PDB file of C-alpha atoms in Angstrom:
ATOM      1  CA  MET A   1      41.605 -10.234  -9.775  1.00 64.00           C
ATOM      2  CA  ARG A   2      43.663 -13.167  -8.553  1.00 77.00           C
ATOM      3  CA  THR A   3      42.166 -16.497  -7.679  1.00 74.00           C
ATOM      4  CA  SER A   4      43.258 -20.051  -7.071  1.00 79.00           C
ATOM      5  CA  ILE A   5      42.454 -23.031  -9.229  1.00 80.00           C
ATOM      6  CA  ASP A   6      39.831 -24.164  -6.731  1.00 79.00           C
ATOM      7  CA  GLY A   7      37.922 -20.870  -6.957  1.00 79.00           C
ATOM      8  CA  LEU A   8      38.274 -20.450 -10.716  1.00 81.00           C
ATOM      9  CA  GLY A   9      34.718 -21.585 -11.515  1.00 82.00           C
ATOM     10  CA  ASP A  10      33.216 -19.222  -8.955  1.00 81.00           C
ATOM     11  CA  ALA A  11      35.360 -16.335 -10.200  1.00 80.00           C
ATOM     12  CA  ILE A  12      34.289 -16.918 -13.805  1.00 80.00           C
ATOM     13  CA  MET A  13      30.631 -17.101 -12.815  1.00 78.00           C
ATOM     14  CA  SER A  14      30.830 -13.897 -10.782  1.00 77.00           C
ATOM     15  CA  GLN A  15      32.476 -12.047 -13.689  1.00 72.00           C
ATOM     16  CA  LEU A  16      29.826 -13.322 -16.124  1.00 70.00           C
ATOM     17  CA  GLU A  17      27.008 -12.264 -13.787  1.00 72.00           C
ATOM     18  CA  GLU A  18      28.573  -8.836 -13.320  1.00 70.00           C
ATOM     19  CA  TRP A  19      28.940  -8.390 -17.085  1.00 66.00           C
ATOM     20  CA  THR A  20      25.410  -9.657 -17.749  1.00 63.00           C
ATOM     21  CA  ASN A  21      23.806  -7.415 -15.140  1.00 65.00           C
ATOM     22  CA  GLY A  22      25.697  -4.280 -16.078  1.00 74.00           C
ATOM     23  CA  GLU A  23      27.217  -3.874 -19.507  1.00 78.00           C
ATOM     24  CA  LEU A  24      25.085  -6.317 -21.469  1.00 81.00           C
ATOM     25  CA  LYS A  25      21.791  -5.016 -20.098  1.00 83.00           C
ATOM     26  CA  GLN A  26      22.810  -1.450 -20.864  1.00 86.00           C
ATOM     27  CA  ALA A  27      23.903  -2.386 -24.398  1.00 87.00           C
ATOM     28  CA  VAL A  28      20.609  -4.169 -25.110  1.00 87.00           C
ATOM     29  CA  ASN A  29      18.518  -1.276 -23.768  1.00 89.00           C
ATOM     30  CA  GLU A  30      20.494   1.244 -25.860  1.00 92.00           C
ATOM     31  CA  GLY A  31      20.158  -0.952 -28.949  1.00 93.00           C
ATOM     32  CA  LEU A  32      16.409  -1.258 -28.486  1.00 92.00           C
ATOM     33  CA  LYS A  33      16.054   2.488 -27.998  1.00 94.00           C
ATOM     34  CA  GLU A  34      18.012   3.188 -31.185  1.00 95.00           C
ATOM     35  CA  THR A  35      15.863   0.670 -33.067  1.00 96.00           C
ATOM     36  CA  ALA A  36      12.678   2.397 -31.899  1.00 96.00           C
ATOM     37  CA  ALA A  37      14.109   5.760 -32.964  1.00 96.00           C
ATOM     38  CA  ALA A  38      14.980   4.331 -36.393  1.00 96.00           C
ATOM     39  CA  ALA A  39      11.421   2.984 -36.785  1.00 96.00           C
ATOM     40  CA  GLU A  40      10.010   6.393 -35.846  1.00 96.00           C
ATOM     41  CA  LYS A  41      12.257   8.092 -38.400  1.00 96.00           C
ATOM     42  CA  ALA A  42      11.222   5.632 -41.130  1.00 94.00           C
ATOM     43  CA  LEU A  43       7.522   6.184 -40.423  1.00 94.00           C
ATOM     44  CA  LYS A  44       7.984   9.969 -40.385  1.00 94.00           C
ATOM     45  CA  GLN A  45       9.307   9.789 -43.944  1.00 92.00           C
ATOM     46  CA  GLY A  46       5.833   8.810 -45.090  1.00 87.00           C
ATOM     47  CA  GLY A  47       4.493   5.966 -47.124  1.00 84.00           C
ATOM     48  CA  PRO A  48       2.758   5.180 -50.401  1.00 84.00           C
ATOM     49  CA  TYR A  49      -0.222   7.383 -49.486  1.00 85.00           C
ATOM     50  CA  THR A  50      -0.702  11.029 -50.441  1.00 84.00           C
ATOM     51  CA  GLU A  51      -1.130  13.248 -47.432  1.00 85.00           C
ATOM     52  CA  ARG A  52      -2.907  16.594 -47.589  1.00 84.00           C
ATOM     53  CA  THR A  53      -1.779  18.234 -44.347  1.00 86.00           C
ATOM     54  CA  GLY A  54       1.338  16.355 -43.188  1.00 87.00           C
ATOM     55  CA  LYS A  55      -0.056  15.905 -39.679  1.00 90.00           C
ATOM     56  CA  TYR A  56      -0.140  12.100 -39.827  1.00 92.00           C
ATOM     57  CA  THR A  57       3.538  11.597 -40.598  1.00 92.00           C
ATOM     58  CA  LYS A  58       4.909  14.222 -38.212  1.00 94.00           C
ATOM     59  CA  ASP A  59       3.080  12.764 -35.182  1.00 94.00           C
ATOM     60  CA  TRP A  60       4.994   9.459 -35.050  1.00 96.00           C
ATOM     61  CA  THR A  61       6.965   9.006 -31.815  1.00 96.00           C
ATOM     62  CA  HIS A  62       8.469   6.300 -29.611  1.00 96.00           C
ATOM     63  CA  ASP A  63       8.365   5.826 -25.862  1.00 93.00           C
ATOM     64  CA  VAL A  64       9.312   3.331 -23.153  1.00 91.00           C
ATOM     65  CA  ARG A  65       6.512   0.982 -22.167  1.00 85.00           C
ATOM     66  CA  GLY A  66       6.594   1.358 -18.389  1.00 75.00           C
ATOM     67  CA  SER A  67       4.346  -1.533 -17.505  1.00 66.00           C
ATOM     68  CA  ARG A  68       6.069  -3.860 -19.966  1.00 58.00           C
ATOM     69  CA  ALA A  69       9.618  -3.571 -18.658  1.00 61.00           C
ATOM     70  CA  SER A  70      10.722  -6.985 -17.568  1.00 68.00           C
ATOM     71  CA  ALA A  71      11.278  -7.292 -13.840  1.00 65.00           C
ATOM     72  CA  ILE A  72      13.410 -10.395 -14.350  1.00 66.00           C
ATOM     73  CA  THR A  73      15.737  -9.224 -17.111  1.00 71.00           C
ATOM     74  CA  GLY A  74      15.482  -5.462 -16.577  1.00 74.00           C
ATOM     75  CA  LEU A  75      15.085  -4.784 -20.286  1.00 82.00           C
ATOM     76  CA  ASN A  76      12.906  -1.929 -21.492  1.00 86.00           C
ATOM     77  CA  GLY A  77      10.194  -2.341 -24.090  1.00 88.00           C
ATOM     78  CA  TYR A  78       9.556   0.427 -26.598  1.00 91.00           C
ATOM     79  CA  SER A  79       6.427   1.405 -28.521  1.00 92.00           C
ATOM     80  CA  VAL A  80       6.357   3.346 -31.767  1.00 95.00           C
ATOM     81  CA  TYR A  81       2.981   5.016 -32.203  1.00 96.00           C
ATOM     82  CA  ASN A  82       1.163   7.967 -33.697  1.00 96.00           C
ATOM     83  CA  LYS A  83       0.392  10.492 -30.938  1.00 95.00           C
ATOM     84  CA  LYS A  84      -2.599  12.337 -32.336  1.00 94.00           C
ATOM     85  CA  ASN A  85      -3.828  10.453 -35.397  1.00 92.00           C
ATOM     86  CA  TYR A  86      -3.705   6.925 -34.006  1.00 92.00           C
ATOM     87  CA  GLN A  87      -7.153   6.217 -35.478  1.00 93.00           C
ATOM     88  CA  LEU A  88      -5.790   6.451 -39.013  1.00 91.00           C
ATOM     89  CA  THR A  89      -3.036   3.854 -38.611  1.00 93.00           C
ATOM     90  CA  HIS A  90      -5.317   0.832 -38.965  1.00 94.00           C
ATOM     91  CA  LEU A  91      -7.457   2.451 -41.668  1.00 92.00           C
ATOM     92  CA  LEU A  92      -4.450   3.279 -43.822  1.00 92.00           C
ATOM     93  CA  GLU A  93      -2.647  -0.009 -43.190  1.00 93.00           C
ATOM     94  CA  LYS A  94      -5.601  -2.337 -43.783  1.00 94.00           C
ATOM     95  CA  GLY A  95      -7.974  -0.301 -45.972  1.00 94.00           C
ATOM     96  CA  HIS A  96     -11.591   0.470 -45.087  1.00 94.00           C
ATOM     97  CA  GLN A  97     -15.140   0.870 -46.356  1.00 94.00           C
ATOM     98  CA  ALA A  98     -15.696   4.074 -48.301  1.00 94.00           C
ATOM     99  CA  ARG A  99     -18.507   6.471 -47.436  1.00 93.00           C
ATOM    100  CA  ASN A 100     -20.213   6.125 -50.806  1.00 92.00           C
ATOM    101  CA  GLY A 101     -19.762   2.362 -51.109  1.00 92.00           C
ATOM    102  CA  GLY A 102     -16.798   0.339 -52.244  1.00 94.00           C
ATOM    103  CA  ARG A 103     -13.445   0.031 -50.548  1.00 95.00           C
ATOM    104  CA  VAL A 104     -10.545   2.373 -49.980  1.00 92.00           C
ATOM    105  CA  ARG A 105      -7.329   0.549 -50.794  1.00 93.00           C
ATOM    106  CA  ALA A 106      -4.762  -0.300 -48.162  1.00 93.00           C
ATOM    107  CA  PHE A 107      -1.458   1.574 -47.969  1.00 92.00           C
ATOM    108  CA  GLU A 108       0.924  -0.722 -46.127  1.00 93.00           C
ATOM    109  CA  HIS A 109       3.499   1.462 -44.421  1.00 93.00           C
ATOM    110  CA  ILE A 110       3.796   0.069 -40.880  1.00 94.00           C
ATOM    111  CA  GLY A 111       4.216  -3.607 -41.815  1.00 93.00           C
ATOM    112  CA  PRO A 112       7.379  -3.178 -43.927  1.00 93.00           C
ATOM    113  CA  VAL A 113       9.025  -1.121 -41.176  1.00 94.00           C
ATOM    114  CA  ASN A 114       8.040  -3.723 -38.591  1.00 93.00           C
ATOM    115  CA  ASP A 115       9.532  -6.528 -40.697  1.00 94.00           C
ATOM    116  CA  THR A 116      12.984  -4.912 -40.681  1.00 93.00           C
ATOM    117  CA  LEU A 117      13.039  -4.097 -36.952  1.00 93.00           C
ATOM    118  CA  GLY A 118      14.116  -7.547 -35.757  1.00 91.00           C
ATOM    119  CA  GLU A 119      17.243  -7.617 -37.890  1.00 94.00           C
ATOM    120  CA  LEU A 120      18.003  -3.987 -37.091  1.00 94.00           C
ATOM    121  CA  ALA A 121      17.729  -4.619 -33.338  1.00 93.00           C
ATOM    122  CA  VAL A 122      20.133  -7.565 -33.559  1.00 93.00           C
ATOM    123  CA  GLN A 123      22.628  -5.470 -35.533  1.00 94.00           C
ATOM    124  CA  LYS A 124      22.445  -2.560 -33.078  1.00 93.00           C
ATOM    125  CA  ILE A 125      22.822  -4.814 -30.021  1.00 89.00           C
ATOM    126  CA  THR A 126      25.793  -6.749 -31.435  1.00 91.00           C
ATOM    127  CA  GLN A 127      27.408  -3.452 -32.432  1.00 91.00           C
ATOM    128  CA  LYS A 128      26.998  -2.141 -28.866  1.00 87.00           C
ATOM    129  CA  VAL A 129      28.268  -5.359 -27.221  1.00 83.00           C
ATOM    130  CA  ARG A 130      31.333  -5.637 -29.426  1.00 84.00           C
ATOM    131  CA  GLY A 131      32.169  -2.002 -28.877  1.00 74.00           C
TER     132      GLY A 131
END
């Protein structure tokens, strides 16, 4: 693309907008999707709890949040959740009252995964942008 000195600013801005709207948006969306998949995989490996049937850990999945996609930026939001045993996530993470009195201890397994997601997302996005 050839341009004169007078139109250099406009040419640079148009190239930046084209890159931002196309390649960068795609790289960020792919990075976020890979991060959600990594979180799902980490949660499927289990936690500090002992599981009798294995149903809780195998039901973790991730999906695009349709209503949360930003209309301005065009970026997708992802949720990592337990499909069938969603009721147990809070009980295991925070602990709960036992049937016969006392408390059942908490098994933190979602919080540690959530703490590493921010850094992982940044790494995946920079890896995608740099090529």
